[in-house]
DNA sequence: TATTGTTATACTCTATAACTATA
DNA sequence: TATAGTTATAGAGTATAACAATA
């Protein structure tokens, strides 16, 4: 007994909602969508050979990211070049400008997101982030 | 430098998605929707005087929960009685059966959700949950 | 006139399945 | 024929605004 506590999802979900609300203005200021930012992040870590692979990497459907890729390309943030060896596939990579935008957005987000942890003592914040990073890395 | 880490939302979001995927079968087995379970949880803690207040408490829109309330009432899990003092408002409370269902669902969920934390050493799991509870309580 | 609950409408996301172009 | 990317269609979920009953 005495283990009455809310479900993990019930506690995590409001947190995510709050984080998204904090991030939207930052994203809007840099004129990227949430999915756009997600794509930039994935491509900054490593270029990707097919759009389907990229979609899977960020947990989306291949048909769902096309509009996003169009916008990013038009804005000069990514490059989408046909593979000469197999002209069906598009080689995806981030541009220098894309990298710059990603960094700027990230900086903006990481400053704001600390608000969400404000109710924790500083050492606990670090612990929480560390554990979360472990969880994230292990999947 | 060396502070390269994913954004909080980027780490939390996949976690929530995984948790939801784990919960859906449990909810389905007891024939309650996610919102339904959310309502039962809110009402088990304390009865509520208006539907709008309930909606706000669970982060929904007042018009959005009506279908949910209809189902829960039809299933005998909640009671929705007009307030004699102000016949516009509906007094909301959980029934004994509703309480039973909520407990059963919760038990099922809390067993499964530990899978998500499996990659952490046991003491770290407890720490994570404790910090999360603190964050949740403070909002 | 203001408020509670309800219904209706439109809008956004998402999933699925056709379609094209290459192989 | 199979696959990568694209487009089109339909469905679910949500937000907004109109509405009826009561105050």
mmCIF file of N, CA and C in Angstrom, chain B residues 41-133:
data_model
loop_
_atom_site.group_PDB
_atom_site.id
_atom_site.type_symbol
_atom_site.label_atom_id
_atom_site.label_comp_id
_atom_site.label_asym_id
_atom_site.label_seq_id
_atom_site.Cartn_x
_atom_site.Cartn_y
_atom_site.Cartn_z
ATOM 1 N N UNK B 41 -10.136 9.024 -13.267
ATOM 2 C CA UNK B 41 -9.055 9.378 -12.347
ATOM 3 C C UNK B 41 -9.339 10.695 -11.651
ATOM 4 N N UNK B 42 -9.753 11.683 -12.436
ATOM 5 C CA UNK B 42 -10.037 12.998 -11.853
ATOM 6 C C UNK B 42 -11.179 12.907 -10.843
ATOM 7 N N UNK B 43 -12.213 12.122 -11.170
ATOM 8 C CA UNK B 43 -13.381 12.047 -10.298
ATOM 9 C C UNK B 43 -13.130 11.169 -9.066
ATOM 10 N N UNK B 44 -12.207 10.232 -9.191
ATOM 11 C CA UNK B 44 -11.911 9.390 -8.046
ATOM 12 C C UNK B 44 -11.208 10.205 -6.969
ATOM 13 N N UNK B 45 -10.413 11.154 -7.385
ATOM 14 C CA UNK B 45 -9.730 12.003 -6.421
ATOM 15 C C UNK B 45 -10.730 12.919 -5.714
ATOM 16 N N UNK B 46 -11.656 13.480 -6.500
ATOM 17 C CA UNK B 46 -12.646 14.368 -5.905
ATOM 18 C C UNK B 46 -13.793 14.595 -6.877
ATOM 19 N N UNK B 47 -15.040 14.619 -6.365
ATOM 20 C CA UNK B 47 -16.160 14.922 -7.258
ATOM 21 C C UNK B 47 -16.051 16.349 -7.774
ATOM 22 N N UNK B 48 -16.748 16.626 -8.869
ATOM 23 C CA UNK B 48 -16.608 17.924 -9.524
ATOM 24 C C UNK B 48 -17.989 18.492 -9.801
ATOM 25 N N UNK B 49 -18.098 19.818 -9.720
ATOM 26 C CA UNK B 49 -19.420 20.426 -9.820
ATOM 27 C C UNK B 49 -19.870 20.716 -11.235
ATOM 28 N N UNK B 50 -18.962 21.101 -12.116
ATOM 29 C CA UNK B 50 -19.394 21.383 -13.488
ATOM 30 C C UNK B 50 -18.524 20.641 -14.501
ATOM 31 N N UNK B 51 -19.083 20.393 -15.647
ATOM 32 C CA UNK B 51 -18.350 19.682 -16.679
ATOM 33 C C UNK B 51 -17.180 20.509 -17.197
ATOM 34 N N UNK B 52 -17.387 21.819 -17.223
ATOM 35 C CA UNK B 52 -16.313 22.692 -17.683
ATOM 36 C C UNK B 52 -15.111 22.596 -16.756
ATOM 37 N N UNK B 53 -15.375 22.537 -15.457
ATOM 38 C CA UNK B 53 -14.285 22.432 -14.484
ATOM 39 C C UNK B 53 -13.544 21.110 -14.660
ATOM 40 N N UNK B 54 -14.304 20.056 -14.872
ATOM 41 C CA UNK B 54 -13.687 18.753 -15.088
ATOM 42 C C UNK B 54 -12.811 18.777 -16.332
ATOM 43 N N UNK B 55 -13.380 19.331 -17.401
ATOM 44 C CA UNK B 55 -12.633 19.410 -18.661
ATOM 45 C C UNK B 55 -11.305 20.129 -18.445
ATOM 46 N N UNK B 56 -11.384 21.240 -17.758
ATOM 47 C CA UNK B 56 -10.160 22.013 -17.542
ATOM 48 C C UNK B 56 -9.153 21.217 -16.719
ATOM 49 N N UNK B 57 -9.663 20.497 -15.742
ATOM 50 C CA UNK B 57 -8.782 19.733 -14.856
ATOM 51 C C UNK B 57 -7.982 18.687 -15.614
ATOM 52 N N UNK B 58 -8.552 18.150 -16.670
ATOM 53 C CA UNK B 58 -7.832 17.114 -17.406
ATOM 54 C C UNK B 58 -7.263 17.656 -18.723
ATOM 55 N N UNK B 59 -7.263 18.966 -18.849
ATOM 56 C CA UNK B 59 -6.619 19.572 -20.022
ATOM 57 C C UNK B 59 -7.370 19.365 -21.316
ATOM 58 N N UNK B 60 -8.706 19.362 -21.219
ATOM 59 C CA UNK B 60 -9.511 19.177 -22.426
ATOM 60 C C UNK B 60 -10.467 20.351 -22.587
ATOM 61 N N UNK B 61 -11.219 20.327 -23.664
ATOM 62 C CA UNK B 61 -12.226 21.346 -23.894
ATOM 63 C C UNK B 61 -13.570 20.827 -23.390
ATOM 64 N N UNK B 62 -14.407 21.718 -22.892
ATOM 65 C CA UNK B 62 -15.693 21.278 -22.334
ATOM 66 C C UNK B 62 -16.546 20.545 -23.367
ATOM 67 N N UNK B 63 -16.411 20.963 -24.621
ATOM 68 C CA UNK B 63 -17.224 20.305 -25.661
ATOM 69 C C UNK B 63 -16.638 18.956 -26.052
ATOM 70 N N UNK B 64 -15.388 18.759 -25.688
ATOM 71 C CA UNK B 64 -14.687 17.556 -26.142
ATOM 72 C C UNK B 64 -15.012 16.353 -25.289
ATOM 73 N N UNK B 65 -15.366 16.566 -24.036
ATOM 74 C CA UNK B 65 -15.528 15.430 -23.136
ATOM 75 C C UNK B 65 -16.961 14.914 -23.079
ATOM 76 N N UNK B 66 -17.850 15.556 -23.795
ATOM 77 C CA UNK B 66 -19.256 15.180 -23.683
ATOM 78 C C UNK B 66 -19.520 13.748 -24.120
ATOM 79 N N UNK B 67 -18.970 13.380 -25.261
ATOM 80 C CA UNK B 67 -19.116 12.000 -25.708
ATOM 81 C C UNK B 67 -18.561 11.029 -24.684
ATOM 82 N N UNK B 68 -17.425 11.386 -24.113
ATOM 83 C CA UNK B 68 -16.807 10.545 -23.082
ATOM 84 C C UNK B 68 -17.725 10.389 -21.878
ATOM 85 N N UNK B 69 -18.288 11.497 -21.421
ATOM 86 C CA UNK B 69 -19.183 11.445 -20.263
ATOM 87 C C UNK B 69 -20.414 10.598 -20.573
ATOM 88 N N UNK B 70 -20.937 10.742 -21.791
ATOM 89 C CA UNK B 70 -22.091 9.941 -22.199
ATOM 90 C C UNK B 70 -21.789 8.447 -22.048
ATOM 91 N N UNK B 71 -20.645 8.051 -22.588
ATOM 92 C CA UNK B 71 -20.268 6.629 -22.527
ATOM 93 C C UNK B 71 -20.090 6.146 -21.093
ATOM 94 N N UNK B 72 -19.370 6.934 -20.302
ATOM 95 C CA UNK B 72 -19.102 6.532 -18.924
ATOM 96 C C UNK B 72 -20.404 6.395 -18.144
ATOM 97 N N UNK B 73 -21.306 7.324 -18.390
ATOM 98 C CA UNK B 73 -22.594 7.285 -17.689
ATOM 99 C C UNK B 73 -23.392 6.058 -18.118
ATOM 100 N N UNK B 74 -23.424 5.833 -19.409
ATOM 101 C CA UNK B 74 -24.152 4.683 -19.952
ATOM 102 C C UNK B 74 -23.601 3.378 -19.391
ATOM 103 N N UNK B 75 -22.284 3.352 -19.172
ATOM 104 C CA UNK B 75 -21.649 2.143 -18.637
ATOM 105 C C UNK B 75 -21.772 2.072 -17.117
ATOM 106 N N UNK B 76 -22.378 3.095 -16.527
ATOM 107 C CA UNK B 76 -22.576 3.088 -15.082
ATOM 108 C C UNK B 76 -21.326 3.387 -14.274
ATOM 109 N N UNK B 77 -20.365 4.048 -14.902
ATOM 110 C CA UNK B 77 -19.101 4.313 -14.209
ATOM 111 C C UNK B 77 -19.089 5.687 -13.541
ATOM 112 N N UNK B 78 -19.939 6.582 -14.026
ATOM 113 C CA UNK B 78 -20.054 7.889 -13.379
ATOM 114 C C UNK B 78 -21.535 8.242 -13.250
ATOM 115 N N UNK B 79 -21.807 9.236 -12.388
ATOM 116 C CA UNK B 79 -23.155 9.780 -12.296
ATOM 117 C C UNK B 79 -23.112 11.247 -12.678
ATOM 118 N N UNK B 80 -24.165 11.648 -13.387
ATOM 119 C CA UNK B 80 -24.238 13.027 -13.871
ATOM 120 C C UNK B 80 -25.631 13.536 -13.545
ATOM 121 N N UNK B 81 -25.749 14.172 -12.384
ATOM 122 C CA UNK B 81 -27.072 14.611 -11.945
ATOM 123 C C UNK B 81 -27.180 16.125 -11.956
ATOM 124 N N UNK B 82 -28.311 16.641 -12.435
ATOM 125 C CA UNK B 82 -28.515 18.097 -12.438
ATOM 126 C C UNK B 82 -28.502 18.635 -11.015
ATOM 127 N N UNK B 83 -27.849 19.742 -10.822
ATOM 128 C CA UNK B 83 -27.815 20.396 -9.519
ATOM 129 C C UNK B 83 -29.166 21.040 -9.261
ATOM 130 N N UNK B 84 -29.844 20.674 -8.147
ATOM 131 C CA UNK B 84 -31.165 21.243 -7.864
ATOM 132 C C UNK B 84 -31.097 22.755 -7.665
ATOM 133 N N UNK B 85 -29.969 23.243 -7.166
ATOM 134 C CA UNK B 85 -29.831 24.673 -6.899
ATOM 135 C C UNK B 85 -29.626 25.489 -8.170
ATOM 136 N N UNK B 86 -29.039 24.873 -9.174
ATOM 137 C CA UNK B 86 -28.810 25.564 -10.443
ATOM 138 C C UNK B 86 -28.901 24.524 -11.538
ATOM 139 N N UNK B 87 -30.084 24.449 -12.146
ATOM 140 C CA UNK B 87 -30.345 23.307 -13.022
ATOM 141 C C UNK B 87 -29.567 23.348 -14.334
ATOM 142 N N UNK B 88 -28.691 24.345 -14.477
ATOM 143 C CA UNK B 88 -27.798 24.327 -15.650
ATOM 144 C C UNK B 88 -26.613 23.402 -15.443
ATOM 145 N N UNK B 89 -26.189 23.265 -14.199
ATOM 146 C CA UNK B 89 -24.951 22.508 -13.962
ATOM 147 C C UNK B 89 -25.226 21.052 -13.639
ATOM 148 N N UNK B 90 -24.270 20.204 -14.004
ATOM 149 C CA UNK B 90 -24.353 18.762 -13.738
ATOM 150 C C UNK B 90 -23.320 18.388 -12.682
ATOM 151 N N UNK B 91 -23.774 17.783 -11.596
ATOM 152 C CA UNK B 91 -22.871 17.320 -10.548
ATOM 153 C C UNK B 91 -22.272 15.983 -10.983
ATOM 154 N N UNK B 92 -20.962 15.905 -10.973
ATOM 155 C CA UNK B 92 -20.280 14.729 -11.497
ATOM 156 C C UNK B 92 -19.612 13.940 -10.376
ATOM 157 N N UNK B 93 -19.859 12.627 -10.391
ATOM 158 C CA UNK B 93 -19.196 11.784 -9.400
ATOM 159 C C UNK B 93 -18.974 10.395 -9.971
ATOM 160 N N UNK B 94 -18.026 9.704 -9.390
ATOM 161 C CA UNK B 94 -17.720 8.351 -9.844
ATOM 162 C C UNK B 94 -18.585 7.362 -9.065
ATOM 163 N N UNK B 95 -18.952 6.248 -9.679
ATOM 164 C CA UNK B 95 -19.721 5.210 -8.980
ATOM 165 C C UNK B 95 -18.772 4.167 -8.400
ATOM 166 N N UNK B 96 -19.304 3.280 -7.609
ATOM 167 C CA UNK B 96 -18.481 2.209 -7.038
ATOM 168 C C UNK B 96 -17.873 1.377 -8.163
ATOM 169 N N UNK B 97 -18.701 1.088 -9.165
ATOM 170 C CA UNK B 97 -18.212 0.327 -10.312
ATOM 171 C C UNK B 97 -17.118 1.106 -11.052
ATOM 172 N N UNK B 98 -17.300 2.390 -11.186
ATOM 173 C CA UNK B 98 -16.290 3.223 -11.824
ATOM 174 C C UNK B 98 -14.970 3.165 -11.084
ATOM 175 N N UNK B 99 -15.083 3.211 -9.775
ATOM 176 C CA UNK B 99 -13.886 3.122 -8.943
ATOM 177 C C UNK B 99 -13.182 1.781 -9.166
ATOM 178 N N UNK B 100 -13.997 0.754 -9.240
ATOM 179 C CA UNK B 100 -13.434 -0.575 -9.439
ATOM 180 C C UNK B 100 -12.687 -0.651 -10.768
ATOM 181 N N UNK B 101 -13.326 -0.163 -11.814
ATOM 182 C CA UNK B 101 -12.697 -0.180 -13.133
ATOM 183 C C UNK B 101 -11.410 0.639 -13.126
ATOM 184 N N UNK B 102 -11.494 1.799 -12.527
ATOM 185 C CA UNK B 102 -10.298 2.644 -12.505
ATOM 186 C C UNK B 102 -9.136 1.931 -11.835
ATOM 187 N N UNK B 103 -9.402 1.309 -10.692
ATOM 188 C CA UNK B 103 -8.352 0.586 -9.976
ATOM 189 C C UNK B 103 -7.755 -0.509 -10.831
ATOM 190 N N UNK B 104 -8.645 -1.264 -11.486
ATOM 191 C CA UNK B 104 -8.183 -2.391 -12.314
ATOM 192 C C UNK B 104 -7.298 -1.882 -13.450
ATOM 193 N N UNK B 105 -7.754 -0.837 -14.119
ATOM 194 C CA UNK B 105 -6.974 -0.277 -15.227
ATOM 195 C C UNK B 105 -5.625 0.205 -14.710
ATOM 196 N N UNK B 106 -5.660 0.902 -13.612
ATOM 197 C CA UNK B 106 -4.442 1.455 -13.065
ATOM 198 C C UNK B 106 -3.434 0.370 -12.720
ATOM 199 N N UNK B 107 -3.958 -0.698 -12.107
ATOM 200 C CA UNK B 107 -3.078 -1.817 -11.769
ATOM 201 C C UNK B 107 -2.413 -2.338 -13.047
ATOM 202 N N UNK B 108 -3.218 -2.576 -14.066
ATOM 203 C CA UNK B 108 -2.689 -3.085 -15.335
ATOM 204 C C UNK B 108 -1.642 -2.168 -15.930
ATOM 205 N N UNK B 109 -1.925 -0.889 -15.882
ATOM 206 C CA UNK B 109 -0.994 0.076 -16.469
ATOM 207 C C UNK B 109 0.306 0.141 -15.685
ATOM 208 N N UNK B 110 0.182 0.169 -14.373
ATOM 209 C CA UNK B 110 1.398 0.383 -13.591
ATOM 210 C C UNK B 110 2.313 -0.831 -13.603
ATOM 211 N N UNK B 111 1.761 -1.989 -13.894
ATOM 212 C CA UNK B 111 2.643 -3.139 -14.091
ATOM 213 C C UNK B 111 3.414 -2.992 -15.386
ATOM 214 N N UNK B 112 2.691 -2.661 -16.440
ATOM 215 C CA UNK B 112 3.319 -2.605 -17.760
ATOM 216 C C UNK B 112 4.289 -1.444 -17.911
ATOM 217 N N UNK B 113 3.956 -0.325 -17.318
ATOM 218 C CA UNK B 113 4.732 0.871 -17.616
ATOM 219 C C UNK B 113 6.169 0.777 -17.126
ATOM 220 N N UNK B 114 6.420 -0.141 -16.219
ATOM 221 C CA UNK B 114 7.790 -0.293 -15.734
ATOM 222 C C UNK B 114 8.749 -0.747 -16.831
ATOM 223 N N UNK B 115 8.181 -1.372 -17.857
ATOM 224 C CA UNK B 115 9.006 -1.771 -19.003
ATOM 225 C C UNK B 115 9.788 -0.595 -19.570
ATOM 226 N N UNK B 116 9.162 0.557 -19.532
ATOM 227 C CA UNK B 116 9.772 1.736 -20.140
ATOM 228 C C UNK B 116 11.028 2.166 -19.382
ATOM 229 N N UNK B 117 11.042 1.854 -18.094
ATOM 230 C CA UNK B 117 12.178 2.267 -17.267
ATOM 231 C C UNK B 117 13.228 1.162 -17.121
ATOM 232 N N UNK B 118 12.988 0.055 -17.805
ATOM 233 C CA UNK B 118 13.814 -1.132 -17.590
ATOM 234 C C UNK B 118 15.307 -0.894 -17.787
ATOM 235 N N UNK B 119 15.648 0.037 -18.660
ATOM 236 C CA UNK B 119 17.068 0.226 -18.946
ATOM 237 C C UNK B 119 17.792 0.965 -17.820
ATOM 238 N N UNK B 120 17.047 1.441 -16.843
ATOM 239 C CA UNK B 120 17.682 2.114 -15.707
ATOM 240 C C UNK B 120 17.891 1.133 -14.562
ATOM 241 N N UNK B 121 18.974 1.290 -13.816
ATOM 242 C CA UNK B 121 19.150 0.530 -12.580
ATOM 243 C C UNK B 121 17.999 0.836 -11.625
ATOM 244 N N UNK B 122 17.620 -0.126 -10.823
ATOM 245 C CA UNK B 122 16.437 0.019 -9.968
ATOM 246 C C UNK B 122 16.430 1.306 -9.132
ATOM 247 N N UNK B 123 17.527 1.647 -8.467
ATOM 248 C CA UNK B 123 17.484 2.877 -7.654
ATOM 249 C C UNK B 123 17.207 4.112 -8.510
ATOM 250 N N UNK B 124 17.758 4.121 -9.741
ATOM 251 C CA UNK B 124 17.528 5.253 -10.629
ATOM 252 C C UNK B 124 16.068 5.335 -11.060
ATOM 253 N N UNK B 125 15.442 4.187 -11.220
ATOM 254 C CA UNK B 125 14.018 4.199 -11.565
ATOM 255 C C UNK B 125 13.229 4.920 -10.485
ATOM 256 N N UNK B 126 13.532 4.576 -9.252
ATOM 257 C CA UNK B 126 12.813 5.197 -8.136
ATOM 258 C C UNK B 126 13.069 6.697 -8.093
ATOM 259 N N UNK B 127 14.314 7.067 -8.317
ATOM 260 C CA UNK B 127 14.658 8.486 -8.329
ATOM 261 C C UNK B 127 13.886 9.209 -9.424
ATOM 262 N N UNK B 128 13.880 8.611 -10.614
ATOM 263 C CA UNK B 128 13.184 9.227 -11.743
ATOM 264 C C UNK B 128 11.710 9.451 -11.424
ATOM 265 N N UNK B 129 11.092 8.423 -10.881
ATOM 266 C CA UNK B 129 9.673 8.534 -10.548
ATOM 267 C C UNK B 129 9.441 9.585 -9.474
ATOM 268 N N UNK B 130 10.326 9.613 -8.513
ATOM 269 C CA UNK B 130 10.175 10.589 -7.432
ATOM 270 C C UNK B 130 10.265 12.020 -7.966
ATOM 271 N N UNK B 131 11.240 12.269 -8.820
ATOM 272 C CA UNK B 131 11.411 13.616 -9.372
ATOM 273 C C UNK B 131 10.229 13.986 -10.262
ATOM 274 N N UNK B 132 9.793 13.009 -11.025
ATOM 275 C CA UNK B 132 8.655 13.247 -11.907
ATOM 276 C C UNK B 132 7.415 13.591 -11.081
ATOM 277 N N UNK B 133 7.243 12.890 -9.986
ATOM 278 C CA UNK B 133 6.107 13.163 -9.112
ATOM 279 C C UNK B 133 6.180 14.579 -8.550
#
